Amino acid sequence: MIELSHIEKRFADVVVLRDITLRIGEGSVTALVGPSGGGKSTLLRCINLLEVPTAGQIRLGEEKMTFVPGQKASWQAIQRIRRQTGMVFQNFQLFPHQTAIENVMEGLVTVLRWPAARARERAMELLTKVGMAHKADAWPSTLSGGQQQRVAIARALAPSPRVLLCDEPTSALDPELAAEVVDVLARLASEGTTMVMATHDLRLASKIANEVVFLEAGAIVETGSARNIFGAPERERTKRFISTLNSGLSYEI
Ligand SMILES: Nc1ncnc2c1ncn2[C@@H]1O[C@H](COP(=O)(O)OP(=O)(O)O)[C@@H](O)[C@H]1O
Ligand SMILES: [Mg+2]
């Protein structure tokens, strides 16, 4: 379980996240939606502490951290939380000079100090799970965007994180390639992977999210089930935003 309580993030005098309180259940999928600049990426980066909140509290499994303005957070505590997260980025960010399987093995070998043979075995299992075993020895530059993103998902899952964080995982992809990534994420969701993802992709969000959080100007405007937020949002602001999502798909259950 992940709990964010009264999280605030400021960059100098600018408040980018304000009073974010969110509970993310084990095995659930939470979609963060909302206009660009609303704070979705910053919120994801606050969960894995790539950005350290200026105030509030995070609980991730057994670990709990409280942030106090002007007080430096402990590096060890940050690492303990970060190691329970995996992150998938919009632009994949594979290491270009490593093959697909080497990308997946990297963290296991360098951070967790696994022997190479064991890391390779685990990497191969994950590449199989994302349908990329046949490209294990391929260089990232020879893979399609959808294939690169599937390798990136395998890499993020390698250390068995408690939560998979995805920042617009399909938005750099053509619809057909996005669909193969949606399929992989949907399968992970059905297997009980806890996920938090920022996305504009209504197909992705409506297919796999249990909970949708609408974020604007750094604050939560509305939260609810995917069915309610996409089908019958309460707030006027949410309604307007949902109607601008150019999905071409009607939301159906
Ligand atoms: N490192 C930073 N320094 C200053 N401002 C930042 C930084 N990162 C993000 N911001 C600001 O925080 C706000 C939220 O950005 P972001 O989290 O990227 O939104 P979203 O992902 O919803 O588009 C924006 O106004 C952005 O300019
Ligand atoms: Mg963003």
XYZ file of C-alpha atoms and ligand atoms in Angstrom, residues 11 16 35-43 51 167, ligand 1:
40
model
C 10.309 24.845 -6.731
C 3.670 22.774 -7.989
C -4.042 19.307 -18.327
C -0.383 19.664 -19.168
C 1.544 21.377 -16.385
C -0.949 20.155 -13.777
C 1.701 18.263 -11.821
C 1.292 14.639 -12.980
C 4.982 14.047 -13.683
C 6.037 15.837 -10.519
C 3.664 13.694 -8.468
C 11.856 14.947 -6.479
C 4.791 8.682 -17.105
N 12.430 21.191 -11.928
C 11.454 22.106 -12.002
N 11.673 23.384 -11.656
C 10.698 24.312 -11.718
N 9.429 24.046 -12.099
C 9.147 22.792 -12.438
C 10.119 21.756 -12.425
N 9.529 20.593 -12.815
C 8.240 20.904 -13.076
N 8.010 22.221 -12.856
C 6.716 22.901 -13.014
O 5.748 22.178 -12.322
C 4.497 22.244 -12.989
C 3.959 20.849 -13.181
O 4.735 20.172 -14.147
P 4.559 18.649 -14.480
O 4.606 17.879 -13.219
O 5.588 18.322 -15.517
O 3.095 18.605 -15.097
P 2.408 17.524 -16.050
O 3.230 16.275 -16.012
O 1.031 17.362 -15.494
O 2.386 18.132 -17.413
C 4.727 23.008 -14.269
O 4.312 24.318 -14.068
C 6.217 22.920 -14.448
O 6.694 24.034 -15.149
